[in-house]
PDB file of C-alpha atoms and ligand atoms in Angstrom:
ATOM      1  CA  MET K   3      18.836 -22.305  46.981  1.00  0.00           C
ATOM      2  CA  LEU K   4      19.746 -19.916  49.739  1.00  0.00           C
ATOM      3  CA  ALA K   5      18.183 -16.572  48.930  1.00  0.00           C
ATOM      4  CA  VAL K   6      20.845 -13.645  48.899  1.00  0.00           C
ATOM      5  CA  LEU K   7      18.372 -11.313  50.459  1.00  0.00           C
ATOM      6  CA  LYS K   8      15.105 -12.248  52.285  1.00  0.00           C
ATOM      7  CA  ALA K   9      12.591  -9.986  53.932  1.00  0.00           C
ATOM      8  CA  GLU K  10       9.900 -11.231  56.346  1.00  0.00           C
ATOM      9  CA  ASP K  11       6.829  -9.283  57.208  1.00  0.00           C
ATOM     10  CA  LEU K  12       8.485  -5.889  56.868  1.00  0.00           C
ATOM     11  CA  GLY K  13       6.665  -2.718  57.967  1.00  0.00           C
ATOM     12  CA  ARG K  14       7.699   1.044  58.052  1.00  0.00           C
ATOM     13  CA  ILE K  15       5.795   3.724  59.680  1.00  0.00           C
ATOM     14  CA  TYR K  16       6.696   7.330  59.353  1.00  0.00           C
ATOM     15  CA  GLU K  17       5.643   9.679  61.984  1.00  0.00           C
ATOM     16  CA  SER K  18       5.139  13.535  61.583  1.00  0.00           C
ATOM     17  CA  GLY K  19       3.905  16.371  63.693  1.00  0.00           C
ATOM     18  CA  LEU K  20       5.348  17.423  67.182  1.00  0.00           C
ATOM     19  CA  ILE K  21       2.098  17.279  69.237  1.00  0.00           C
ATOM     20  CA  PHE K  22      -0.569  15.564  67.207  1.00  0.00           C
ATOM     21  CA  LYS K  23       1.532  12.559  65.887  1.00  0.00           C
ATOM     22  CA  LYS K  24       0.429  11.439  62.467  1.00  0.00           C
ATOM     23  CA  ARG K  25       1.394   7.959  61.443  1.00  0.00           C
ATOM     24  CA  HIS K  26       1.785   7.042  57.928  1.00  0.00           C
ATOM     25  CA  VAL K  27       2.054   3.382  57.087  1.00  0.00           C
ATOM     26  CA  ALA K  28       4.390   3.385  54.036  1.00  0.00           C
ATOM     27  CA  LEU K  29       4.987  -0.593  54.066  1.00  0.00           C
ATOM     28  CA  GLN K  30       3.097  -3.374  55.788  1.00  0.00           C
ATOM     29  CA  GLY K  31       3.491  -7.231  55.808  1.00  0.00           C
ATOM     30  CA  ILE K  32       6.115  -7.274  53.005  1.00  0.00           C
ATOM     31  CA  SER K  33       7.769 -10.772  52.500  1.00  0.00           C
ATOM     32  CA  LEU K  34      10.100 -11.540  49.471  1.00  0.00           C
ATOM     33  CA  GLU K  35      13.159 -13.423  48.448  1.00  0.00           C
ATOM     34  CA  MET K  36      15.999 -12.446  45.970  1.00  0.00           C
ATOM     35  CA  GLU K  37      17.994 -15.137  44.310  1.00  0.00           C
ATOM     36  CA  ALA K  38      21.543 -15.114  42.801  1.00  0.00           C
ATOM     37  CA  GLY K  39      21.198 -14.711  38.987  1.00  0.00           C
ATOM     38  CA  LYS K  40      17.500 -13.719  39.324  1.00  0.00           C
ATOM     39  CA  THR K  41      15.581 -10.379  38.943  1.00  0.00           C
ATOM     40  CA  LEU K  42      12.593  -9.782  41.161  1.00  0.00           C
ATOM     41  CA  GLY K  43      10.391  -7.070  39.586  1.00  0.00           C
ATOM     42  CA  LEU K  44       8.913  -4.563  41.966  1.00  0.00           C
ATOM     43  CA  MET K  45       5.956  -2.369  40.447  1.00  0.00           C
ATOM     44  CA  GLY K  46       3.488   0.057  41.913  1.00  0.00           C
ATOM     45  CA  VAL K  47       2.258   3.691  41.352  1.00  0.00           C
ATOM     46  CA  SER K  48       4.242   6.473  42.717  1.00  0.00           C
ATOM     47  CA  GLY K  49       4.001   6.692  46.503  1.00  0.00           C
ATOM     48  CA  SER K  50       3.200   2.834  46.919  1.00  0.00           C
ATOM     49  CA  GLY K  51       6.344   2.267  48.900  1.00  0.00           C
ATOM     50  CA  LYS K  52       8.849   0.988  46.304  1.00  0.00           C
ATOM     51  CA  THR K  53      11.746   3.192  47.187  1.00  0.00           C
ATOM     52  CA  THR K  54      11.247   2.692  50.849  1.00  0.00           C
ATOM     53  CA  LEU K  55      11.273  -1.045  50.458  1.00  0.00           C
ATOM     54  CA  GLY K  56      14.380  -0.806  48.232  1.00  0.00           C
ATOM     55  CA  LYS K  57      16.121   1.305  50.788  1.00  0.00           C
ATOM     56  CA  ILE K  58      15.378  -1.090  53.655  1.00  0.00           C
ATOM     57  CA  LEU K  59      16.601  -4.066  51.665  1.00  0.00           C
ATOM     58  CA  ALA K  60      19.983  -2.091  50.809  1.00  0.00           C
ATOM     59  CA  GLY K  61      20.269  -1.330  54.575  1.00  0.00           C
ATOM     60  CA  LEU K  62      19.769   2.489  53.829  1.00  0.00           C
ATOM     61  CA  GLU K  63      16.778   2.636  56.137  1.00  0.00           C
ATOM     62  CA  ARG K  64      15.560   0.691  58.971  1.00  0.00           C
ATOM     63  CA  PRO K  65      12.279  -1.107  58.925  1.00  0.00           C
ATOM     64  CA  SER K  66       9.814  -0.435  61.909  1.00  0.00           C
ATOM     65  CA  CYS K  67       9.005  -4.036  62.146  1.00  0.00           C
ATOM     66  CA  GLY K  68       9.844  -7.360  60.409  1.00  0.00           C
ATOM     67  CA  LYS K  69      13.294  -8.930  59.477  1.00  0.00           C
ATOM     68  CA  VAL K  70      15.963  -8.681  56.626  1.00  0.00           C
ATOM     69  CA  PHE K  71      18.243 -11.564  56.159  1.00  0.00           C
ATOM     70  CA  PHE K  72      21.473 -11.493  54.158  1.00  0.00           C
ATOM     71  CA  ALA K  73      22.922 -14.850  53.186  1.00  0.00           C
ATOM     72  CA  GLY K  74      20.449 -16.472  55.751  1.00  0.00           C
ATOM     73  CA  LYS K  75      21.560 -14.196  58.660  1.00  0.00           C
ATOM     74  CA  ASP K  76      19.298 -11.600  60.308  1.00  0.00           C
ATOM     75  CA  LEU K  77      20.819  -8.134  59.840  1.00  0.00           C
ATOM     76  CA  ARG K  78      19.977  -7.372  63.494  1.00  0.00           C
ATOM     77  CA  SER K  79      22.252 -10.291  64.820  1.00  0.00           C
ATOM     78  CA  MET K  80      25.155  -9.483  62.706  1.00  0.00           C
ATOM     79  CA  SER K  81      28.489  -8.301  64.130  1.00  0.00           C
ATOM     80  CA  GLY K  82      29.977  -5.118  62.875  1.00  0.00           C
ATOM     81  CA  ARG K  83      32.157  -6.997  60.482  1.00  0.00           C
ATOM     82  CA  GLU K  84      29.256  -8.950  58.922  1.00  0.00           C
ATOM     83  CA  TYR K  85      27.074  -5.784  58.684  1.00  0.00           C
ATOM     84  CA  ALA K  86      29.865  -3.988  56.777  1.00  0.00           C
ATOM     85  CA  ALA K  87      30.185  -6.918  54.457  1.00  0.00           C
ATOM     86  CA  PHE K  88      26.366  -6.806  53.832  1.00  0.00           C
ATOM     87  CA  ARG K  89      26.369  -3.195  53.166  1.00  0.00           C
ATOM     88  CA  ARG K  90      29.189  -3.733  50.671  1.00  0.00           C
ATOM     89  CA  ALA K  91      27.512  -6.813  49.047  1.00  0.00           C
ATOM     90  CA  VAL K  92      23.973  -5.001  48.598  1.00  0.00           C
ATOM     91  CA  GLN K  93      24.132  -1.795  46.420  1.00  0.00           C
ATOM     92  CA  MET K  94      21.566   0.532  45.197  1.00  0.00           C
ATOM     93  CA  VAL K  95      21.404   2.469  41.954  1.00  0.00           C
ATOM     94  CA  PHE K  96      18.893   5.335  41.603  1.00  0.00           C
ATOM     95  CA  GLN K  97      16.969   6.836  38.652  1.00  0.00           C
ATOM     96  CA  ASP K  98      18.850  10.048  38.160  1.00  0.00           C
ATOM     97  CA  PRO K  99      22.039   8.955  36.765  1.00  0.00           C
ATOM     98  CA  GLU K 100      23.622  12.438  36.529  1.00  0.00           C
ATOM     99  CA  GLY K 101      22.544  13.278  40.121  1.00  0.00           C
ATOM    100  CA  SER K 102      24.177   9.985  41.453  1.00  0.00           C
ATOM    101  CA  LEU K 103      27.522  11.320  40.585  1.00  0.00           C
ATOM    102  CA  ASN K 104      29.586  14.123  42.002  1.00  0.00           C
ATOM    103  CA  PRO K 105      29.334  17.139  39.580  1.00  0.00           C
ATOM    104  CA  GLN K 106      32.638  18.481  40.755  1.00  0.00           C
ATOM    105  CA  LYS K 107      34.624  15.198  40.043  1.00  0.00           C
ATOM    106  CA  SER K 108      35.731  13.936  36.698  1.00  0.00           C
ATOM    107  CA  ILE K 109      34.685  10.362  35.881  1.00  0.00           C
ATOM    108  CA  GLU K 110      38.205   9.185  36.628  1.00  0.00           C
ATOM    109  CA  GLN K 111      38.166  10.985  40.028  1.00  0.00           C
ATOM    110  CA  SER K 112      34.805   9.500  40.789  1.00  0.00           C
ATOM    111  CA  ILE K 113      36.057   5.915  40.003  1.00  0.00           C
ATOM    112  CA  HIS K 114      39.304   6.384  42.047  1.00  0.00           C
ATOM    113  CA  GLU K 115      37.191   7.543  44.973  1.00  0.00           C
ATOM    114  CA  VAL K 116      35.764   4.070  45.205  1.00  0.00           C
ATOM    115  CA  LEU K 117      39.198   2.359  44.785  1.00  0.00           C
ATOM    116  CA  GLU K 118      40.597   4.504  47.546  1.00  0.00           C
ATOM    117  CA  LEU K 119      37.593   3.577  49.862  1.00  0.00           C
ATOM    118  CA  LEU K 120      38.265  -0.221  49.046  1.00  0.00           C
ATOM    119  CA  LYS K 121      42.022   0.331  49.796  1.00  0.00           C
ATOM    120  CA  ILE K 122      43.061  -0.950  46.460  1.00  0.00           C
ATOM    121  CA  PRO K 123      46.927  -0.324  45.964  1.00  0.00           C
ATOM    122  CA  GLY K 124      47.478   2.528  43.664  1.00  0.00           C
ATOM    123  CA  ARG K 125      49.436   0.327  41.132  1.00  0.00           C
ATOM    124  CA  GLU K 126      46.154  -1.711  40.532  1.00  0.00           C
ATOM    125  CA  TRP K 127      43.933   1.249  39.869  1.00  0.00           C
ATOM    126  CA  GLN K 128      44.505   1.469  36.068  1.00  0.00           C
ATOM    127  CA  ASP K 129      43.679  -2.233  35.641  1.00  0.00           C
ATOM    128  CA  ARG K 130      40.700  -2.078  37.832  1.00  0.00           C
ATOM    129  CA  THR K 131      39.445   0.952  36.059  1.00  0.00           C
ATOM    130  CA  GLU K 132      40.028  -0.551  32.712  1.00  0.00           C
ATOM    131  CA  GLU K 133      38.385  -3.773  33.505  1.00  0.00           C
ATOM    132  CA  MET K 134      35.267  -1.926  35.010  1.00  0.00           C
ATOM    133  CA  LEU K 135      34.950   0.390  31.924  1.00  0.00           C
ATOM    134  CA  ASP K 136      35.005  -2.692  29.838  1.00  0.00           C
ATOM    135  CA  MET K 137      32.245  -4.335  31.881  1.00  0.00           C
ATOM    136  CA  VAL K 138      29.804  -1.486  31.492  1.00  0.00           C
ATOM    137  CA  GLY K 139      30.856  -0.730  27.803  1.00  0.00           C
ATOM    138  CA  LEU K 140      32.654   2.610  28.102  1.00  0.00           C
ATOM    139  CA  SER K 141      35.693   3.856  26.580  1.00  0.00           C
ATOM    140  CA  GLU K 142      38.768   5.279  28.385  1.00  0.00           C
ATOM    141  CA  GLU K 143      38.261   8.697  26.570  1.00  0.00           C
ATOM    142  CA  LEU K 144      35.475   9.487  29.027  1.00  0.00           C
ATOM    143  CA  LEU K 145      37.670   9.314  32.053  1.00  0.00           C
ATOM    144  CA  CYS K 146      38.650  12.992  31.927  1.00  0.00           C
ATOM    145  CA  ARG K 147      35.061  14.294  31.441  1.00  0.00           C
ATOM    146  CA  TYR K 148      32.590  15.482  34.063  1.00  0.00           C
ATOM    147  CA  PRO K 149      29.097  14.030  34.399  1.00  0.00           C
ATOM    148  CA  SER K 150      27.611  17.072  32.676  1.00  0.00           C
ATOM    149  CA  GLN K 151      29.804  16.331  29.703  1.00  0.00           C
ATOM    150  CA  ILE K 152      28.525  12.755  29.114  1.00  0.00           C
ATOM    151  CA  SER K 153      25.056  11.461  28.302  1.00  0.00           C
ATOM    152  CA  GLY K 154      22.489  10.082  30.731  1.00  0.00           C
ATOM    153  CA  GLY K 155      23.199   6.550  29.603  1.00  0.00           C
ATOM    154  CA  GLN K 156      26.804   7.032  29.923  1.00  0.00           C
ATOM    155  CA  CYS K 157      26.298   8.469  33.493  1.00  0.00           C
ATOM    156  CA  GLN K 158      24.184   5.409  34.374  1.00  0.00           C
ATOM    157  CA  ARG K 159      26.964   3.137  33.149  1.00  0.00           C
ATOM    158  CA  VAL K 160      29.513   4.958  35.384  1.00  0.00           C
ATOM    159  CA  ALA K 161      27.033   4.690  38.272  1.00  0.00           C
ATOM    160  CA  LEU K 162      26.692   0.947  37.572  1.00  0.00           C
ATOM    161  CA  GLY K 163      30.394   0.485  37.166  1.00  0.00           C
ATOM    162  CA  ARG K 164      31.303   2.182  40.567  1.00  0.00           C
ATOM    163  CA  VAL K 165      28.802  -0.145  42.288  1.00  0.00           C
ATOM    164  CA  LEU K 166      30.341  -3.144  40.477  1.00  0.00           C
ATOM    165  CA  LEU K 167      33.833  -2.335  41.743  1.00  0.00           C
ATOM    166  CA  LEU K 168      32.473  -3.243  45.259  1.00  0.00           C
ATOM    167  CA  ARG K 169      31.781  -6.727  43.827  1.00  0.00           C
ATOM    168  CA  PRO K 170      28.365  -6.863  45.143  1.00  0.00           C
ATOM    169  CA  GLN K 171      25.949  -9.897  45.196  1.00  0.00           C
ATOM    170  CA  ALA K 172      22.778  -7.841  44.918  1.00  0.00           C
ATOM    171  CA  ILE K 173      21.703  -4.642  43.286  1.00  0.00           C
ATOM    172  CA  ILE K 174      18.571  -2.610  44.127  1.00  0.00           C
ATOM    173  CA  LEU K 175      17.732  -0.836  40.859  1.00  0.00           C
ATOM    174  CA  ASP K 176      15.228   2.129  41.467  1.00  0.00           C
ATOM    175  CA  GLU K 177      13.776   3.122  38.166  1.00  0.00           C
ATOM    176  CA  PRO K 178      17.313   2.813  36.581  1.00  0.00           C
ATOM    177  CA  THR K 179      16.134   3.606  33.025  1.00  0.00           C
ATOM    178  CA  SER K 180      13.168   5.846  33.690  1.00  0.00           C
ATOM    179  CA  ALA K 181      15.143   9.068  32.897  1.00  0.00           C
ATOM    180  CA  LEU K 182      16.513   7.708  29.685  1.00  0.00           C
ATOM    181  CA  ASP K 183      15.374   7.780  26.012  1.00  0.00           C
ATOM    182  CA  ILE K 184      13.904   4.525  24.884  1.00  0.00           C
ATOM    183  CA  SER K 185      16.769   3.322  22.718  1.00  0.00           C
ATOM    184  CA  VAL K 186      19.300   4.105  25.617  1.00  0.00           C
ATOM    185  CA  GLN K 187      16.866   2.186  28.035  1.00  0.00           C
ATOM    186  CA  ALA K 188      16.970  -0.817  25.854  1.00  0.00           C
ATOM    187  CA  GLN K 189      20.895  -0.674  25.965  1.00  0.00           C
ATOM    188  CA  ILE K 190      20.993  -0.372  29.627  1.00  0.00           C
ATOM    189  CA  LEU K 191      18.604  -3.103  30.326  1.00  0.00           C
ATOM    190  CA  ASN K 192      20.622  -5.400  27.921  1.00  0.00           C
ATOM    191  CA  LEU K 193      23.714  -4.588  29.778  1.00  0.00           C
ATOM    192  CA  LEU K 194      22.017  -5.305  33.198  1.00  0.00           C
ATOM    193  CA  LYS K 195      20.919  -8.842  31.719  1.00  0.00           C
ATOM    194  CA  TYR K 196      24.469  -9.487  30.605  1.00  0.00           C
ATOM    195  CA  LEU K 197      26.084  -8.333  34.006  1.00  0.00           C
ATOM    196  CA  GLN K 198      23.635 -10.557  35.798  1.00  0.00           C
ATOM    197  CA  ARG K 199      24.462 -13.607  33.914  1.00  0.00           C
ATOM    198  CA  ASP K 200      28.177 -12.954  33.936  1.00  0.00           C
ATOM    199  CA  LEU K 201      28.325 -12.317  37.615  1.00  0.00           C
ATOM    200  CA  GLY K 202      25.324 -14.100  39.111  1.00  0.00           C
ATOM    201  CA  LEU K 203      23.755 -10.879  40.513  1.00  0.00           C
ATOM    202  CA  ALA K 204      20.499 -10.721  42.201  1.00  0.00           C
ATOM    203  CA  PHE K 205      18.508  -7.830  41.282  1.00  0.00           C
ATOM    204  CA  LEU K 206      15.418  -6.062  42.518  1.00  0.00           C
ATOM    205  CA  LEU K 207      14.091  -3.974  39.711  1.00  0.00           C
ATOM    206  CA  ILE K 208      11.770  -1.137  40.569  1.00  0.00           C
ATOM    207  CA  SER K 209       9.994   0.132  37.728  1.00  0.00           C
ATOM    208  CA  HIS K 210       6.533   1.575  36.931  1.00  0.00           C
ATOM    209  CA  GLN K 211       6.858   0.303  33.256  1.00  0.00           C
ATOM    210  CA  PRO K 212       5.179  -3.124  32.741  1.00  0.00           C
ATOM    211  CA  GLU K 213       7.428  -3.754  29.498  1.00  0.00           C
ATOM    212  CA  VAL K 214      10.624  -3.207  31.429  1.00  0.00           C
ATOM    213  CA  ILE K 215       9.331  -5.681  34.101  1.00  0.00           C
ATOM    214  CA  ARG K 216       8.449  -8.224  31.484  1.00  0.00           C
ATOM    215  CA  PHE K 217      11.624  -7.944  29.809  1.00  0.00           C
ATOM    216  CA  MET K 218      13.696  -8.330  32.895  1.00  0.00           C
ATOM    217  CA  ALA K 219      11.984 -10.036  35.750  1.00  0.00           C
ATOM    218  CA  HIS K 220      11.715 -13.658  36.611  1.00  0.00           C
ATOM    219  CA  ASP K 221       9.211 -13.044  39.362  1.00  0.00           C
ATOM    220  CA  THR K 222       7.233  -9.834  40.202  1.00  0.00           C
ATOM    221  CA  ILE K 223       5.484  -8.226  43.088  1.00  0.00           C
ATOM    222  CA  ILE K 224       3.113  -5.368  42.931  1.00  0.00           C
ATOM    223  CA  LEU K 225       2.822  -2.750  45.719  1.00  0.00           C
ATOM    224  CA  GLU K 226      -0.432  -1.019  46.545  1.00  0.00           C
ATOM    225  CA  GLY K 227      -0.461   1.562  49.441  1.00  0.00           C
ATOM    226  CA  GLY K 228       2.492  -0.433  51.004  1.00  0.00           C
ATOM    227  CA  ARG K 229       1.063  -3.903  50.731  1.00  0.00           C
ATOM    228  CA  THR K 230       1.659  -6.609  48.333  1.00  0.00           C
ATOM    229  CA  SER K 231      -1.235  -6.871  46.090  1.00  0.00           C
ATOM    230  CA  ILE K 232      -2.096 -10.317  44.473  1.00  0.00           C
ATOM    231  CA  ILE K 233      -1.866 -10.338  40.639  1.00  0.00           C
TER     232      ILE K 233
HETATM  233  P1  ADP T 315       7.464   5.166  45.731  1.00  0.00           P
HETATM  234  O1  ADP T 315       9.068   4.861  45.566  1.00  0.00           O
HETATM  235  O2  ADP T 315       6.667   3.906  45.321  1.00  0.00           O
HETATM  236  O3  ADP T 315       7.026   6.314  44.887  1.00  0.00           O
HETATM  237  P2  ADP T 315       8.084   5.837  48.415  1.00  0.00           P
HETATM  238  O4  ADP T 315       8.816   4.649  49.039  1.00  0.00           O
HETATM  239  O5  ADP T 315       8.978   6.860  48.042  1.00  0.00           O
HETATM  240  O6  ADP T 315       7.136   5.412  47.266  1.00  0.00           O
HETATM  241  O7  ADP T 315       7.082   6.442  49.522  1.00  0.00           O
HETATM  242  C1  ADP T 315       6.051   5.705  50.063  1.00  0.00           C
HETATM  243  C2  ADP T 315       5.334   6.509  51.099  1.00  0.00           C
HETATM  244  O8  ADP T 315       6.007   6.899  52.189  1.00  0.00           O
HETATM  245  C3  ADP T 315       4.792   7.951  50.451  1.00  0.00           C
HETATM  246  O9  ADP T 315       3.581   8.140  50.857  1.00  0.00           O
HETATM  247  C4  ADP T 315       5.843   8.834  50.932  1.00  0.00           C
HETATM  248  O10 ADP T 315       5.221  10.199  51.119  1.00  0.00           O
HETATM  249  C5  ADP T 315       6.126   8.295  52.217  1.00  0.00           C
HETATM  250  N1  ADP T 315       7.538   8.622  52.761  1.00  0.00           N
HETATM  251  C6  ADP T 315       8.666   8.153  51.995  1.00  0.00           C
HETATM  252  N2  ADP T 315       9.793   8.759  52.654  1.00  0.00           N
HETATM  253  C7  ADP T 315       9.334   9.266  53.683  1.00  0.00           C
HETATM  254  C8  ADP T 315      10.029  10.077  54.830  1.00  0.00           C
HETATM  255  N3  ADP T 315      11.331  10.039  54.802  1.00  0.00           N
HETATM  256  N4  ADP T 315       9.156  10.688  55.736  1.00  0.00           N
HETATM  257  C9  ADP T 315       7.868  10.544  55.630  1.00  0.00           C
HETATM  258  N5  ADP T 315       7.217   9.933  54.691  1.00  0.00           N
HETATM  259  C10 ADP T 315       7.953   9.355  53.754  1.00  0.00           C
HETATM  260 MG1   MG T 316      10.421   5.778  44.306  1.00  0.00          MG
END
């Protein structure tokens, strides 16, 4: 099966210092494939390059070397239109659920922001919002509240729902449940599994918790100092 996302020999070097340049190799020689309906687990201690890799795969950061392919096509040889389609199809969800929502906007405003961006006609907003809330298991009562007025688990559901409005094919989940209580973690992981089955999503699940990876991942890679380590 054609991989949704494929990375070939990725590297990322950060440079610092004005005169005496210091080079820090954050990633080196990383190759991987993400398939529809499958979860690739990504483990590694803090600083091993997990977030950097996730951002490169989501197009939020550029690699220093190596290639990323979306639906078989090298990102660097894409037209503007193709690249825009890739950026929409591959989304990233971060650890801090409250921080990923605008504190000044009600949940409804946060959702409408995405619908506006997608140029969805206003008459469809209510249906699209209801459909999305249903998908992530939230009730409409939440719409008038602000991120600080709902729980961490509910914030993460809203963050996921906003991403789902874009109808993505792949989601990079960067420690999506690490900030949540154990019981809420389990609920969110089950929701992710359900969404994956229902929508055929490809996940890259970044976690430092082996039990989370065991529960979710079909395959796993471990990063050590920016390199893949053999299990
Ligand atoms: P992880 O998510 O596994 O904790 P990161 O990908 O955040 O690791 O970071 C990997 C390494 O790259 C770390 O040593 C970090 O300090 C460095 N790094 C990450 N982002 C930057 C940046 N923007 N500039 C310089 N160094 C960075
Ligand atoms: Mg990280």
